[in-house]
PDB file of C-alpha atoms and ligand atoms in Angstrom:
ATOM      1  CA  MET A   1     113.357  -4.283  23.263  1.00  0.00           C
ATOM      2  CA  ASN A   2     113.427  -0.446  23.182  1.00  0.00           C
ATOM      3  CA  GLU A   3     113.975   1.212  26.548  1.00  0.00           C
ATOM      4  CA  LYS A   4     114.490   4.823  27.564  1.00  0.00           C
ATOM      5  CA  LYS A   5     115.275   6.518  30.868  1.00  0.00           C
ATOM      6  CA  THR A   6     114.465  10.207  31.389  1.00  0.00           C
ATOM      7  CA  ASP A   7     114.545  12.041  34.739  1.00  0.00           C
ATOM      8  CA  ASP A   8     113.405   9.424  37.197  1.00  0.00           C
ATOM      9  CA  PHE A   9     111.048   7.746  34.698  1.00  0.00           C
ATOM     10  CA  HIS A  10     111.883   4.568  32.824  1.00  0.00           C
ATOM     11  CA  PHE A  11     109.965   3.884  29.598  1.00  0.00           C
ATOM     12  CA  ARG A  12     109.630   0.481  27.950  1.00  0.00           C
ATOM     13  CA  HIS A  13     107.211  -1.712  26.039  1.00  0.00           C
ATOM     14  CA  PRO A  14     105.153  -3.978  28.331  1.00  0.00           C
ATOM     15  CA  THR A  15     105.297  -7.718  28.872  1.00  0.00           C
ATOM     16  CA  ILE A  16     102.486  -9.922  30.147  1.00  0.00           C
ATOM     17  CA  ALA A  17     103.906  -9.414  33.659  1.00  0.00           C
ATOM     18  CA  ASP A  18     102.633  -5.781  33.415  1.00  0.00           C
ATOM     19  CA  GLY A  19      99.029  -6.654  32.485  1.00  0.00           C
ATOM     20  CA  ALA A  20      97.649  -6.658  36.036  1.00  0.00           C
ATOM     21  CA  ALA A  21      99.303  -3.334  36.964  1.00  0.00           C
ATOM     22  CA  ILE A  22      97.957  -1.661  33.803  1.00  0.00           C
ATOM     23  CA  TRP A  23      94.483  -2.996  34.600  1.00  0.00           C
ATOM     24  CA  GLN A  24      94.809  -1.506  38.126  1.00  0.00           C
ATOM     25  CA  LEU A  25      95.951   1.892  36.751  1.00  0.00           C
ATOM     26  CA  VAL A  26      92.856   1.938  34.515  1.00  0.00           C
ATOM     27  CA  ILE A  27      90.654   1.435  37.575  1.00  0.00           C
ATOM     28  CA  ASP A  28      92.577   4.071  39.570  1.00  0.00           C
ATOM     29  CA  ALA A  29      92.341   6.622  36.706  1.00  0.00           C
ATOM     30  CA  GLY A  30      88.615   6.855  37.374  1.00  0.00           C
ATOM     31  CA  THR A  31      87.571   8.196  33.951  1.00  0.00           C
ATOM     32  CA  LEU A  32      88.599   5.269  31.738  1.00  0.00           C
ATOM     33  CA  ASP A  33      86.338   2.430  30.593  1.00  0.00           C
ATOM     34  CA  GLN A  34      87.156  -0.662  32.663  1.00  0.00           C
ATOM     35  CA  ASN A  35      87.832  -3.877  30.802  1.00  0.00           C
ATOM     36  CA  SER A  36      88.726  -7.419  31.814  1.00  0.00           C
ATOM     37  CA  SER A  37      92.266  -8.076  33.055  1.00  0.00           C
ATOM     38  CA  TYR A  38      92.507 -10.661  30.258  1.00  0.00           C
ATOM     39  CA  LEU A  39      92.304  -7.910  27.640  1.00  0.00           C
ATOM     40  CA  TYR A  40      95.402  -6.166  29.013  1.00  0.00           C
ATOM     41  CA  LEU A  41      97.312  -9.469  29.012  1.00  0.00           C
ATOM     42  CA  LEU A  42      96.345  -9.896  25.367  1.00  0.00           C
ATOM     43  CA  LEU A  43      97.485  -6.372  24.445  1.00  0.00           C
ATOM     44  CA  CYS A  44     100.794  -6.897  26.281  1.00  0.00           C
ATOM     45  CA  ARG A  45     101.357 -10.166  24.448  1.00  0.00           C
ATOM     46  CA  ASN A  46     100.167  -9.346  20.918  1.00  0.00           C
ATOM     47  CA  PHE A  47     100.559  -5.559  20.605  1.00  0.00           C
ATOM     48  CA  ALA A  48     103.510  -4.784  22.926  1.00  0.00           C
ATOM     49  CA  ASN A  49     105.201  -2.592  20.321  1.00  0.00           C
ATOM     50  CA  SER A  50     102.087  -0.373  20.174  1.00  0.00           C
ATOM     51  CA  CYS A  51     101.948  -0.062  23.975  1.00  0.00           C
ATOM     52  CA  ALA A  52     104.275   1.386  26.605  1.00  0.00           C
ATOM     53  CA  VAL A  53     104.635   1.688  30.358  1.00  0.00           C
ATOM     54  CA  ALA A  54     106.488   4.183  32.552  1.00  0.00           C
ATOM     55  CA  GLU A  55     108.053   3.186  35.856  1.00  0.00           C
ATOM     56  CA  ARG A  56     109.342   5.252  38.751  1.00  0.00           C
ATOM     57  CA  ASP A  57     111.208   3.530  41.586  1.00  0.00           C
ATOM     58  CA  GLY A  58     110.211   0.179  40.102  1.00  0.00           C
ATOM     59  CA  LYS A  59     106.484   0.995  40.213  1.00  0.00           C
ATOM     60  CA  LEU A  60     104.238   1.425  37.170  1.00  0.00           C
ATOM     61  CA  VAL A  61     102.969   5.034  37.119  1.00  0.00           C
ATOM     62  CA  GLY A  62     101.760   5.366  33.539  1.00  0.00           C
ATOM     63  CA  PHE A  63     100.761   3.364  30.504  1.00  0.00           C
ATOM     64  CA  VAL A  64      99.496   3.706  26.978  1.00  0.00           C
ATOM     65  CA  THR A  65      97.765   0.922  25.086  1.00  0.00           C
ATOM     66  CA  GLY A  66      97.079   0.811  21.381  1.00  0.00           C
ATOM     67  CA  LEU A  67      97.322  -1.297  18.282  1.00  0.00           C
ATOM     68  CA  ARG A  68      97.979  -1.347  14.564  1.00  0.00           C
ATOM     69  CA  SER A  69      95.582  -3.275  12.406  1.00  0.00           C
ATOM     70  CA  THR A  70      96.759  -5.137   9.333  1.00  0.00           C
ATOM     71  CA  GLU A  71      94.050  -3.328   7.302  1.00  0.00           C
ATOM     72  CA  ARG A  72      95.525   0.101   8.189  1.00  0.00           C
ATOM     73  CA  PRO A  73      99.211  -0.387   8.993  1.00  0.00           C
ATOM     74  CA  ASP A  74     100.037   3.351   8.712  1.00  0.00           C
ATOM     75  CA  VAL A  75      97.764   4.140  11.706  1.00  0.00           C
ATOM     76  CA  TRP A  76      98.604   3.767  15.386  1.00  0.00           C
ATOM     77  CA  PHE A  77      95.261   3.578  17.161  1.00  0.00           C
ATOM     78  CA  LEU A  78      95.844   4.787  20.714  1.00  0.00           C
ATOM     79  CA  TRP A  79      93.240   3.089  22.839  1.00  0.00           C
ATOM     80  CA  GLN A  80      93.805   4.120  26.466  1.00  0.00           C
ATOM     81  CA  ILE A  81      96.372   6.281  28.214  1.00  0.00           C
ATOM     82  CA  GLY A  82      96.581   6.843  31.933  1.00  0.00           C
ATOM     83  CA  VAL A  83      98.944   8.333  34.471  1.00  0.00           C
ATOM     84  CA  ALA A  84      98.779   7.758  38.234  1.00  0.00           C
ATOM     85  CA  PRO A  85      97.478  10.906  39.977  1.00  0.00           C
ATOM     86  CA  SER A  86     100.845  11.318  41.775  1.00  0.00           C
ATOM     87  CA  ALA A  87     102.712  11.541  38.440  1.00  0.00           C
ATOM     88  CA  ARG A  88     100.364  13.817  36.466  1.00  0.00           C
ATOM     89  CA  GLY A  89     101.267  17.231  35.098  1.00  0.00           C
ATOM     90  CA  GLN A  90     104.900  16.332  34.336  1.00  0.00           C
ATOM     91  CA  GLY A  91     104.541  15.569  30.637  1.00  0.00           C
ATOM     92  CA  LEU A  92     104.474  11.828  31.266  1.00  0.00           C
ATOM     93  CA  ALA A  93     101.492  11.018  29.023  1.00  0.00           C
ATOM     94  CA  GLY A  94     103.056  12.942  26.141  1.00  0.00           C
ATOM     95  CA  ARG A  95     106.361  11.152  26.610  1.00  0.00           C
ATOM     96  CA  LEU A  96     104.646   7.751  26.689  1.00  0.00           C
ATOM     97  CA  ALA A  97     102.928   8.503  23.372  1.00  0.00           C
ATOM     98  CA  HIS A  98     106.154   9.723  21.769  1.00  0.00           C
ATOM     99  CA  PHE A  99     108.008   6.641  23.033  1.00  0.00           C
ATOM    100  CA  VAL A 100     105.600   4.443  21.036  1.00  0.00           C
ATOM    101  CA  LEU A 101     105.648   6.792  18.033  1.00  0.00           C
ATOM    102  CA  ASP A 102     109.475   6.618  17.997  1.00  0.00           C
ATOM    103  CA  ALA A 103     109.156   2.839  17.691  1.00  0.00           C
ATOM    104  CA  LEU A 104     106.381   2.861  15.078  1.00  0.00           C
ATOM    105  CA  MET A 105     107.333   5.714  12.733  1.00  0.00           C
ATOM    106  CA  PRO A 106     110.307   3.824  11.262  1.00  0.00           C
ATOM    107  CA  GLN A 107     107.826   1.025  10.494  1.00  0.00           C
ATOM    108  CA  GLY A 108     105.651   3.352   8.406  1.00  0.00           C
ATOM    109  CA  VAL A 109     103.139   4.754  10.900  1.00  0.00           C
ATOM    110  CA  ARG A 110     102.018   8.178   9.645  1.00  0.00           C
ATOM    111  CA  PHE A 111      98.802   8.801  11.640  1.00  0.00           C
ATOM    112  CA  LEU A 112      97.705   8.604  15.264  1.00  0.00           C
ATOM    113  CA  GLU A 113      94.007   7.974  15.862  1.00  0.00           C
ATOM    114  CA  THR A 114      92.152   7.959  19.142  1.00  0.00           C
ATOM    115  CA  THR A 115      88.742   8.787  20.539  1.00  0.00           C
ATOM    116  CA  VAL A 116      88.227  11.357  23.298  1.00  0.00           C
ATOM    117  CA  THR A 117      85.036  12.488  24.973  1.00  0.00           C
ATOM    118  CA  ALA A 118      84.161  16.184  24.734  1.00  0.00           C
ATOM    119  CA  SER A 119      84.520  16.622  28.498  1.00  0.00           C
ATOM    120  CA  ASN A 120      88.062  15.207  28.851  1.00  0.00           C
ATOM    121  CA  GLU A 121      90.044  18.460  28.794  1.00  0.00           C
ATOM    122  CA  ALA A 122      93.351  16.950  29.949  1.00  0.00           C
ATOM    123  CA  SER A 123      93.208  14.345  27.216  1.00  0.00           C
ATOM    124  CA  ARG A 124      92.302  16.913  24.547  1.00  0.00           C
ATOM    125  CA  ALA A 125      95.224  19.105  25.642  1.00  0.00           C
ATOM    126  CA  LEU A 126      97.466  16.053  25.473  1.00  0.00           C
ATOM    127  CA  PHE A 127      96.570  15.265  21.835  1.00  0.00           C
ATOM    128  CA  ALA A 128      96.742  18.919  20.776  1.00  0.00           C
ATOM    129  CA  GLY A 129     100.290  18.959  22.210  1.00  0.00           C
ATOM    130  CA  ILE A 130     101.252  15.780  20.362  1.00  0.00           C
ATOM    131  CA  ALA A 131     100.007  17.234  17.045  1.00  0.00           C
ATOM    132  CA  ARG A 132     101.949  20.429  17.752  1.00  0.00           C
ATOM    133  CA  ARG A 133     105.197  18.551  18.436  1.00  0.00           C
ATOM    134  CA  LEU A 134     104.685  16.492  15.278  1.00  0.00           C
ATOM    135  CA  ASN A 135     104.071  19.704  13.296  1.00  0.00           C
ATOM    136  CA  THR A 136     100.933  18.273  11.810  1.00  0.00           C
ATOM    137  CA  GLU A 137      97.141  18.557  11.743  1.00  0.00           C
ATOM    138  CA  LEU A 138      94.596  17.332  14.286  1.00  0.00           C
ATOM    139  CA  HIS A 139      91.224  16.591  12.720  1.00  0.00           C
ATOM    140  CA  GLU A 140      88.079  15.719  14.711  1.00  0.00           C
ATOM    141  CA  SER A 141      85.067  13.830  13.347  1.00  0.00           C
ATOM    142  CA  GLU A 142      82.080  11.871  14.626  1.00  0.00           C
ATOM    143  CA  LEU A 143      82.712   8.175  15.297  1.00  0.00           C
ATOM    144  CA  PHE A 144      81.189   6.327  18.250  1.00  0.00           C
ATOM    145  CA  THR A 145      78.001   8.250  18.996  1.00  0.00           C
ATOM    146  CA  THR A 146      76.069   7.851  22.274  1.00  0.00           C
ATOM    147  CA  GLU A 147      73.354   5.620  20.800  1.00  0.00           C
ATOM    148  CA  LEU A 148      75.954   3.036  19.723  1.00  0.00           C
ATOM    149  CA  PHE A 149      76.750   2.266  23.374  1.00  0.00           C
ATOM    150  CA  PRO A 150      74.488   0.033  25.444  1.00  0.00           C
ATOM    151  CA  GLY A 151      72.620   1.916  28.166  1.00  0.00           C
ATOM    152  CA  THR A 152      72.410   5.688  28.164  1.00  0.00           C
ATOM    153  CA  ASP A 153      75.289   6.963  30.251  1.00  0.00           C
ATOM    154  CA  HIS A 154      78.276   6.671  27.866  1.00  0.00           C
ATOM    155  CA  GLU A 155      79.460   9.958  26.359  1.00  0.00           C
ATOM    156  CA  ALA A 156      80.039  10.067  22.600  1.00  0.00           C
ATOM    157  CA  GLU A 157      83.618   9.235  21.551  1.00  0.00           C
ATOM    158  CA  PRO A 158      84.537  11.392  18.544  1.00  0.00           C
ATOM    159  CA  LEU A 159      87.592  10.426  16.517  1.00  0.00           C
ATOM    160  CA  LEU A 160      90.772  12.510  16.713  1.00  0.00           C
ATOM    161  CA  ARG A 161      93.110  11.887  13.784  1.00  0.00           C
ATOM    162  CA  ILE A 162      96.621  13.337  13.926  1.00  0.00           C
ATOM    163  CA  GLY A 163      98.850  13.346  10.849  1.00  0.00           C
ATOM    164  CA  PRO A 164     100.411  12.825   8.467  1.00  0.00           C
ATOM    165  CA  PHE A 165     103.828  12.862  10.164  1.00  0.00           C
ATOM    166  CA  ASP A 166     107.170  11.144   9.882  1.00  0.00           C
ATOM    167  CA  THR A 167     110.474  11.128  11.737  1.00  0.00           C
ATOM    168  CA  ALA A 168     111.524  14.376  10.007  1.00  0.00           C
ATOM    169  CA  SER A 169     108.491  16.332  11.249  1.00  0.00           C
ATOM    170  CA  VAL A 170     109.105  15.867  14.998  1.00  0.00           C
ATOM    171  CA  SER A 171     110.156  18.940  16.994  1.00  0.00           C
ATOM    172  CA  GLU A 172     111.656  18.687  20.509  1.00  0.00           C
TER     173      GLU A 172
HETATM  174  C1  COA B 201      94.966  12.573  30.462  1.00  0.00           C
HETATM  175  C2  COA B 201      96.199  12.148  31.269  1.00  0.00           C
HETATM  176  C3  COA B 201      96.721  10.805  30.731  1.00  0.00           C
HETATM  177  C4  COA B 201      97.287  13.231  31.105  1.00  0.00           C
HETATM  178  O1  COA B 201      98.468  12.781  31.767  1.00  0.00           O
HETATM  179  P1  COA B 201      99.654  13.793  32.176  1.00  0.00           P
HETATM  180  O2  COA B 201     100.925  13.001  32.246  1.00  0.00           O
HETATM  181  O3  COA B 201      99.280  14.574  33.381  1.00  0.00           O
HETATM  182  O4  COA B 201      99.664  14.747  30.887  1.00  0.00           O
HETATM  183  P2  COA B 201     100.869  15.657  30.424  1.00  0.00           P
HETATM  184  O5  COA B 201     101.609  16.182  31.652  1.00  0.00           O
HETATM  185  O6  COA B 201     101.668  14.924  29.384  1.00  0.00           O
HETATM  186  O7  COA B 201     100.092  16.890  29.789  1.00  0.00           O
HETATM  187  C5  COA B 201      99.642  16.857  28.456  1.00  0.00           C
HETATM  188  C6  COA B 201      98.947  18.178  28.174  1.00  0.00           C
HETATM  189  O8  COA B 201      97.696  18.213  28.867  1.00  0.00           O
HETATM  190  C7  COA B 201      97.620  19.371  29.693  1.00  0.00           C
HETATM  191  N1  COA B 201      96.894  18.953  30.891  1.00  0.00           N
HETATM  192  C8  COA B 201      97.274  18.017  31.780  1.00  0.00           C
HETATM  193  N2  COA B 201      96.327  17.891  32.747  1.00  0.00           N
HETATM  194  C9  COA B 201      95.351  18.790  32.427  1.00  0.00           C
HETATM  195  C10 COA B 201      94.102  19.118  33.012  1.00  0.00           C
HETATM  196  N3  COA B 201      93.670  18.501  34.117  1.00  0.00           N
HETATM  197  N4  COA B 201      93.328  20.053  32.399  1.00  0.00           N
HETATM  198  C11 COA B 201      93.736  20.670  31.269  1.00  0.00           C
HETATM  199  N5  COA B 201      94.924  20.378  30.643  1.00  0.00           N
HETATM  200  C12 COA B 201      95.713  19.461  31.235  1.00  0.00           C
HETATM  201  C13 COA B 201      99.069  19.736  29.975  1.00  0.00           C
HETATM  202  O9  COA B 201      99.199  21.112  30.266  1.00  0.00           O
HETATM  203  C14 COA B 201      99.734  19.389  28.655  1.00  0.00           C
HETATM  204  O10 COA B 201      99.500  20.414  27.697  1.00  0.00           O
HETATM  205  P3  COA B 201     100.718  20.993  26.828  1.00  0.00           P
HETATM  206  O11 COA B 201     101.245  19.833  25.986  1.00  0.00           O
HETATM  207  O12 COA B 201     100.060  22.046  26.015  1.00  0.00           O
HETATM  208  O13 COA B 201     101.721  21.475  27.820  1.00  0.00           O
HETATM  209  C15 COA B 201      95.891  12.034  32.795  1.00  0.00           C
HETATM  210  O14 COA B 201      95.249  13.221  33.225  1.00  0.00           O
HETATM  211  C16 COA B 201      95.023  10.833  33.149  1.00  0.00           C
HETATM  212  O15 COA B 201      95.531   9.728  33.403  1.00  0.00           O
HETATM  213  N6  COA B 201      93.685  11.025  33.152  1.00  0.00           N
HETATM  214  C17 COA B 201      92.750   9.939  33.444  1.00  0.00           C
HETATM  215  C18 COA B 201      92.687   8.946  32.294  1.00  0.00           C
HETATM  216  C19 COA B 201      92.248   9.604  30.994  1.00  0.00           C
HETATM  217  O16 COA B 201      91.316  10.408  30.956  1.00  0.00           O
HETATM  218  N7  COA B 201      92.936   9.239  29.876  1.00  0.00           N
HETATM  219  C20 COA B 201      92.681   9.828  28.562  1.00  0.00           C
HETATM  220  C21 COA B 201      91.570   9.171  27.809  1.00  0.00           C
HETATM  221  S1  COA B 201      92.114   7.696  26.993  1.00  0.00           S
END
């Protein structure tokens, strides 16, 4: 399994033993949709290569979850990314995303897709930075509009599509 240690952070792909801590980080993040703990176990078991966690002093302080579908194997769909408040503003989210991209690009991933609400400035800055480091385009389009969600209080989730990129296009 790929592992990487930078500064005091340790990056690796998750195992099912991480599912509960990822679920707790989602709750602590405050702005992320909360899902069942089962779902995180499933992601850790079946999509570990498309997910990553960051540890500091043996404690999980950041995660990214995502998946690749068999219909669109050149796309990494990044589903949720979160960093504990105590570890924010140190480039951790960007490094988590690049850790997964480093694993997936050699397998033919050429695009990153995600959805981000209009109000999530930190997240938008994060994806703009990723596109910049990959020397590629970021394109936004309508995807999950408000009326598709049950109830009335879910913001629209437009699609951000970053790419194309490959290992040669990455800048440090
Ligand atoms: C979004 C989030 C993951 C960013 O984590 P982070 O480790 O602090 O982000 P980074 O340090 O890698 O910063 C990434 C970029 O965002 C910018 N940024 C970080 N926090 C910001 C904020 N509050 N407002 C505006 N920009 C911000 C950074 O300056 C950086 O930009 P740069 O690449 O141009 O330098 C974190 O704020 C978080 O967990 N938020 C709650 C969960 C969430 O909203 N997740 C995203 C939706 S899936």
